[in-house]
PDB file of C-alpha atoms in Angstrom:
ATOM      1  CA  UNK A   1       9.609 -37.982 -44.891  1.00 53.00           C
ATOM      2  CA  UNK A   2       9.318 -34.278 -45.774  1.00 54.00           C
ATOM      3  CA  UNK A   3       9.879 -31.691 -43.097  1.00 55.00           C
ATOM      4  CA  UNK A   4       6.646 -30.114 -41.829  1.00 61.00           C
ATOM      5  CA  UNK A   5       5.770 -26.715 -43.293  1.00 83.00           C
ATOM      6  CA  UNK A   6       6.957 -23.963 -41.021  1.00 92.00           C
ATOM      7  CA  UNK A   7       5.010 -20.646 -40.721  1.00 97.00           C
ATOM      8  CA  UNK A   8       6.860 -17.992 -42.676  1.00 97.00           C
ATOM      9  CA  UNK A   9       7.112 -14.802 -40.623  1.00 98.00           C
ATOM     10  CA  UNK A  10       8.509 -11.414 -41.735  1.00 98.00           C
ATOM     11  CA  UNK A  11       9.528  -8.731 -39.255  1.00 98.00           C
ATOM     12  CA  UNK A  12       9.641  -4.969 -39.491  1.00 98.00           C
ATOM     13  CA  UNK A  13      11.127  -3.182 -36.550  1.00 97.00           C
ATOM     14  CA  UNK A  14      13.590  -0.361 -36.295  1.00 97.00           C
ATOM     15  CA  UNK A  15      15.144  -1.791 -33.047  1.00 97.00           C
ATOM     16  CA  UNK A  16      17.878  -4.086 -34.210  1.00 97.00           C
ATOM     17  CA  UNK A  17      18.262  -5.752 -30.844  1.00 97.00           C
ATOM     18  CA  UNK A  18      14.556  -6.555 -30.622  1.00 96.00           C
ATOM     19  CA  UNK A  19      14.525  -7.723 -34.293  1.00 96.00           C
ATOM     20  CA  UNK A  20      17.397 -10.139 -33.535  1.00 97.00           C
ATOM     21  CA  UNK A  21      15.747 -11.395 -30.324  1.00 96.00           C
ATOM     22  CA  UNK A  22      12.495 -12.047 -32.009  1.00 96.00           C
ATOM     23  CA  UNK A  23      14.076 -13.670 -34.999  1.00 97.00           C
ATOM     24  CA  UNK A  24      15.975 -15.943 -32.733  1.00 97.00           C
ATOM     25  CA  UNK A  25      12.764 -16.826 -30.834  1.00 95.00           C
ATOM     26  CA  UNK A  26      10.962 -17.603 -34.064  1.00 96.00           C
ATOM     27  CA  UNK A  27      13.736 -19.548 -35.637  1.00 96.00           C
ATOM     28  CA  UNK A  28      14.162 -21.721 -32.501  1.00 95.00           C
ATOM     29  CA  UNK A  29      10.490 -22.690 -32.771  1.00 93.00           C
ATOM     30  CA  UNK A  30       9.703 -25.891 -34.609  1.00 93.00           C
ATOM     31  CA  UNK A  31       6.650 -24.254 -36.092  1.00 94.00           C
ATOM     32  CA  UNK A  32       8.020 -20.851 -37.310  1.00 96.00           C
ATOM     33  CA  UNK A  33      10.814 -19.531 -39.425  1.00 96.00           C
ATOM     34  CA  UNK A  34      11.814 -15.894 -40.215  1.00 97.00           C
ATOM     35  CA  UNK A  35      11.568 -15.247 -43.903  1.00 97.00           C
ATOM     36  CA  UNK A  36      13.028 -11.745 -43.827  1.00 97.00           C
ATOM     37  CA  UNK A  37      13.520  -8.713 -41.568  1.00 98.00           C
ATOM     38  CA  UNK A  38      13.626  -4.956 -42.138  1.00 98.00           C
ATOM     39  CA  UNK A  39      14.508  -1.943 -39.985  1.00 97.00           C
ATOM     40  CA  UNK A  40      12.271   0.429 -41.928  1.00 97.00           C
ATOM     41  CA  UNK A  41       9.314   0.692 -44.309  1.00 97.00           C
ATOM     42  CA  UNK A  42      11.591   1.510 -47.169  1.00 97.00           C
ATOM     43  CA  UNK A  43      13.513  -1.708 -46.642  1.00 97.00           C
ATOM     44  CA  UNK A  44      10.338  -3.873 -46.364  1.00 97.00           C
ATOM     45  CA  UNK A  45       8.952  -2.331 -49.515  1.00 97.00           C
ATOM     46  CA  UNK A  46      12.021  -3.733 -51.404  1.00 97.00           C
ATOM     47  CA  UNK A  47      11.275  -7.373 -50.371  1.00 97.00           C
ATOM     48  CA  UNK A  48      10.666  -9.850 -53.216  1.00 95.00           C
ATOM     49  CA  UNK A  49       7.097 -10.994 -53.700  1.00 92.00           C
ATOM     50  CA  UNK A  50       8.019 -14.701 -53.366  1.00 94.00           C
ATOM     51  CA  UNK A  51       8.040 -16.566 -51.131  1.00 94.00           C
ATOM     52  CA  UNK A  52       5.027 -14.965 -49.538  1.00 96.00           C
ATOM     53  CA  UNK A  53       5.103 -14.630 -45.753  1.00 97.00           C
ATOM     54  CA  UNK A  54       2.168 -16.141 -43.835  1.00 98.00           C
ATOM     55  CA  UNK A  55       2.374 -13.376 -41.249  1.00 98.00           C
ATOM     56  CA  UNK A  56       4.101 -10.005 -40.963  1.00 98.00           C
ATOM     57  CA  UNK A  57       4.863  -8.526 -37.567  1.00 98.00           C
ATOM     58  CA  UNK A  58       5.035  -4.728 -37.929  1.00 98.00           C
ATOM     59  CA  UNK A  59       6.190  -2.132 -35.342  1.00 97.00           C
ATOM     60  CA  UNK A  60       3.675   0.692 -35.225  1.00 94.00           C
ATOM     61  CA  UNK A  61       6.271   3.387 -34.682  1.00 93.00           C
ATOM     62  CA  UNK A  62       8.402   3.413 -37.760  1.00 94.00           C
ATOM     63  CA  UNK A  63      10.720   6.323 -38.608  1.00 92.00           C
ATOM     64  CA  UNK A  64       9.950   6.612 -42.303  1.00 95.00           C
ATOM     65  CA  UNK A  65       6.255   5.892 -42.937  1.00 95.00           C
ATOM     66  CA  UNK A  66       3.106   5.697 -40.866  1.00 94.00           C
ATOM     67  CA  UNK A  67       2.352   2.150 -39.951  1.00 94.00           C
ATOM     68  CA  UNK A  68      -1.142   2.161 -41.498  1.00 95.00           C
ATOM     69  CA  UNK A  69       0.207   3.415 -44.812  1.00 97.00           C
ATOM     70  CA  UNK A  70       2.936   0.773 -44.877  1.00 97.00           C
ATOM     71  CA  UNK A  71       0.416  -2.001 -44.165  1.00 97.00           C
ATOM     72  CA  UNK A  72      -1.796  -0.813 -46.982  1.00 97.00           C
ATOM     73  CA  UNK A  73       1.106  -0.861 -49.441  1.00 97.00           C
ATOM     74  CA  UNK A  74       2.306  -4.293 -48.206  1.00 97.00           C
ATOM     75  CA  UNK A  75      -1.218  -5.730 -48.321  1.00 96.00           C
ATOM     76  CA  UNK A  76      -1.391  -4.765 -52.019  1.00 96.00           C
ATOM     77  CA  UNK A  77       1.737  -6.824 -52.651  1.00 95.00           C
ATOM     78  CA  UNK A  78       1.148  -9.668 -50.261  1.00 97.00           C
ATOM     79  CA  UNK A  79      -2.645 -10.167 -50.415  1.00 95.00           C
ATOM     80  CA  UNK A  80      -2.714 -13.456 -48.485  1.00 95.00           C
ATOM     81  CA  UNK A  81      -0.404 -12.307 -45.704  1.00 98.00           C
ATOM     82  CA  UNK A  82      -1.834 -11.660 -42.262  1.00 98.00           C
ATOM     83  CA  UNK A  83      -0.521  -8.447 -40.555  1.00 98.00           C
ATOM     84  CA  UNK A  84      -0.114  -8.061 -36.814  1.00 98.00           C
ATOM     85  CA  UNK A  85       1.172  -4.909 -35.226  1.00 97.00           C
ATOM     86  CA  UNK A  86       3.791  -5.770 -32.535  1.00 95.00           C
ATOM     87  CA  UNK A  87       4.646  -2.633 -30.614  1.00 93.00           C
ATOM     88  CA  UNK A  88       5.159  -0.777 -27.376  1.00 92.00           C
ATOM     89  CA  UNK A  89       2.879   1.956 -28.560  1.00 83.00           C
ATOM     90  CA  UNK A  90      -0.679   2.276 -27.366  1.00 83.00           C
ATOM     91  CA  UNK A  91      -1.610   5.403 -29.329  1.00 86.00           C
ATOM     92  CA  UNK A  92      -5.283   5.298 -30.274  1.00 85.00           C
ATOM     93  CA  UNK A  93      -4.720   7.058 -33.612  1.00 89.00           C
ATOM     94  CA  UNK A  94      -2.103   4.529 -34.632  1.00 90.00           C
ATOM     95  CA  UNK A  95      -4.353   1.678 -33.482  1.00 90.00           C
ATOM     96  CA  UNK A  96      -7.296   3.059 -35.467  1.00 90.00           C
ATOM     97  CA  UNK A  97      -5.139   3.521 -38.609  1.00 93.00           C
ATOM     98  CA  UNK A  98      -3.733   0.022 -38.350  1.00 94.00           C
ATOM     99  CA  UNK A  99      -7.159  -1.566 -37.956  1.00 92.00           C
ATOM    100  CA  UNK A 100      -8.437   0.460 -40.941  1.00 93.00           C
ATOM    101  CA  UNK A 101      -5.432  -0.652 -42.912  1.00 96.00           C
ATOM    102  CA  UNK A 102      -6.300  -4.271 -42.349  1.00 96.00           C
ATOM    103  CA  UNK A 103      -4.334  -5.699 -39.507  1.00 97.00           C
ATOM    104  CA  UNK A 104      -5.764  -8.837 -37.855  1.00 97.00           C
ATOM    105  CA  UNK A 105      -4.059  -8.236 -34.498  1.00 97.00           C
ATOM    106  CA  UNK A 106      -2.396  -5.599 -32.301  1.00 96.00           C
ATOM    107  CA  UNK A 107      -0.097  -7.003 -29.715  1.00 96.00           C
ATOM    108  CA  UNK A 108       2.166  -5.215 -27.189  1.00 95.00           C
ATOM    109  CA  UNK A 109       5.768  -6.401 -27.008  1.00 95.00           C
ATOM    110  CA  UNK A 110       5.543  -6.647 -23.210  1.00 93.00           C
ATOM    111  CA  UNK A 111       3.476  -9.845 -23.527  1.00 92.00           C
ATOM    112  CA  UNK A 112       6.601 -11.869 -24.061  1.00 91.00           C
ATOM    113  CA  UNK A 113       7.790 -14.332 -26.654  1.00 93.00           C
ATOM    114  CA  UNK A 114       5.414 -17.195 -25.951  1.00 94.00           C
ATOM    115  CA  UNK A 115       2.414 -14.907 -26.270  1.00 95.00           C
ATOM    116  CA  UNK A 116       3.740 -13.487 -29.523  1.00 96.00           C
ATOM    117  CA  UNK A 117       4.091 -17.014 -30.928  1.00 95.00           C
ATOM    118  CA  UNK A 118       0.534 -17.714 -29.731  1.00 96.00           C
ATOM    119  CA  UNK A 119      -0.695 -14.471 -31.433  1.00 97.00           C
ATOM    120  CA  UNK A 120       0.706 -15.756 -34.761  1.00 97.00           C
ATOM    121  CA  UNK A 121      -1.011 -19.037 -34.320  1.00 95.00           C
ATOM    122  CA  UNK A 122      -4.284 -17.356 -33.284  1.00 97.00           C
ATOM    123  CA  UNK A 123      -4.240 -15.156 -36.350  1.00 97.00           C
ATOM    124  CA  UNK A 124      -3.619 -18.087 -38.642  1.00 97.00           C
ATOM    125  CA  UNK A 125      -6.552 -19.896 -36.955  1.00 97.00           C
ATOM    126  CA  UNK A 126      -8.900 -16.995 -37.838  1.00 97.00           C
ATOM    127  CA  UNK A 127      -8.665 -15.015 -34.667  1.00 97.00           C
ATOM    128  CA  UNK A 128      -7.645 -11.426 -33.898  1.00 96.00           C
ATOM    129  CA  UNK A 129      -4.965 -11.362 -31.197  1.00 97.00           C
ATOM    130  CA  UNK A 130      -5.225  -8.199 -29.014  1.00 95.00           C
ATOM    131  CA  UNK A 131      -3.250  -7.456 -25.876  1.00 92.00           C
ATOM    132  CA  UNK A 132      -5.595  -6.709 -23.006  1.00 88.00           C
ATOM    133  CA  UNK A 133      -4.987  -2.949 -22.825  1.00 87.00           C
ATOM    134  CA  UNK A 134      -5.449  -2.754 -26.666  1.00 89.00           C
ATOM    135  CA  UNK A 135      -8.724  -4.587 -26.459  1.00 89.00           C
ATOM    136  CA  UNK A 136      -9.990  -1.978 -23.906  1.00 88.00           C
ATOM    137  CA  UNK A 137      -8.944   0.792 -26.329  1.00 84.00           C
ATOM    138  CA  UNK A 138     -10.792  -0.907 -29.147  1.00 85.00           C
ATOM    139  CA  UNK A 139     -13.926  -1.227 -27.058  1.00 86.00           C
ATOM    140  CA  UNK A 140     -13.672   2.436 -26.058  1.00 83.00           C
ATOM    141  CA  UNK A 141     -13.251   3.531 -29.722  1.00 81.00           C
ATOM    142  CA  UNK A 142     -16.296   1.488 -30.843  1.00 81.00           C
ATOM    143  CA  UNK A 143     -18.351   2.746 -27.879  1.00 82.00           C
ATOM    144  CA  UNK A 144     -17.575   6.385 -28.559  1.00 82.00           C
ATOM    145  CA  UNK A 145     -17.994   6.152 -32.328  1.00 77.00           C
ATOM    146  CA  UNK A 146     -21.424   4.458 -32.297  1.00 67.00           C
ATOM    147  CA  UNK A 147     -24.652   5.543 -30.637  1.00 61.00           C
ATOM    148  CA  UNK A 148     -25.810   3.419 -27.670  1.00 62.00           C
ATOM    149  CA  UNK A 149     -28.027   0.433 -28.242  1.00 57.00           C
ATOM    150  CA  UNK A 150     -31.687   1.438 -28.263  1.00 59.00           C
ATOM    151  CA  UNK A 151     -33.730   0.470 -25.216  1.00 55.00           C
ATOM    152  CA  UNK A 152     -35.975  -2.467 -25.721  1.00 54.00           C
TER     153      UNK A 152
END
């Protein structure tokens, strides 16, 4: 009997300790496996185009390229990959740029490893995983950029 397909996940995070921690968590899961990791945008842009990751977890605060710009470049190369920002940053500009670049989720690292695995599964099931504080930021952004609903 063939082994079940595991979800291929790529990680981009400048923090080597966190990268190793998360890779260990993913590889110890029966449903996930780490395809590749990178410490910078430049390294990630050198990845081969096959095999294609199902999901990329991207730190918003990268030293060499804005997160939104990196996601746009990677989405051009990996068109079927889902992108989730996994970060400690709650900066509204970075959040807006990531959403405009095409991320399907924005999750704070503080949620813990189980919630990160759930966020991957949620994204693959068609959802948009958002940490609670991020969801509040998104609602505020939408509320301030659109006029109020007309009275009926």
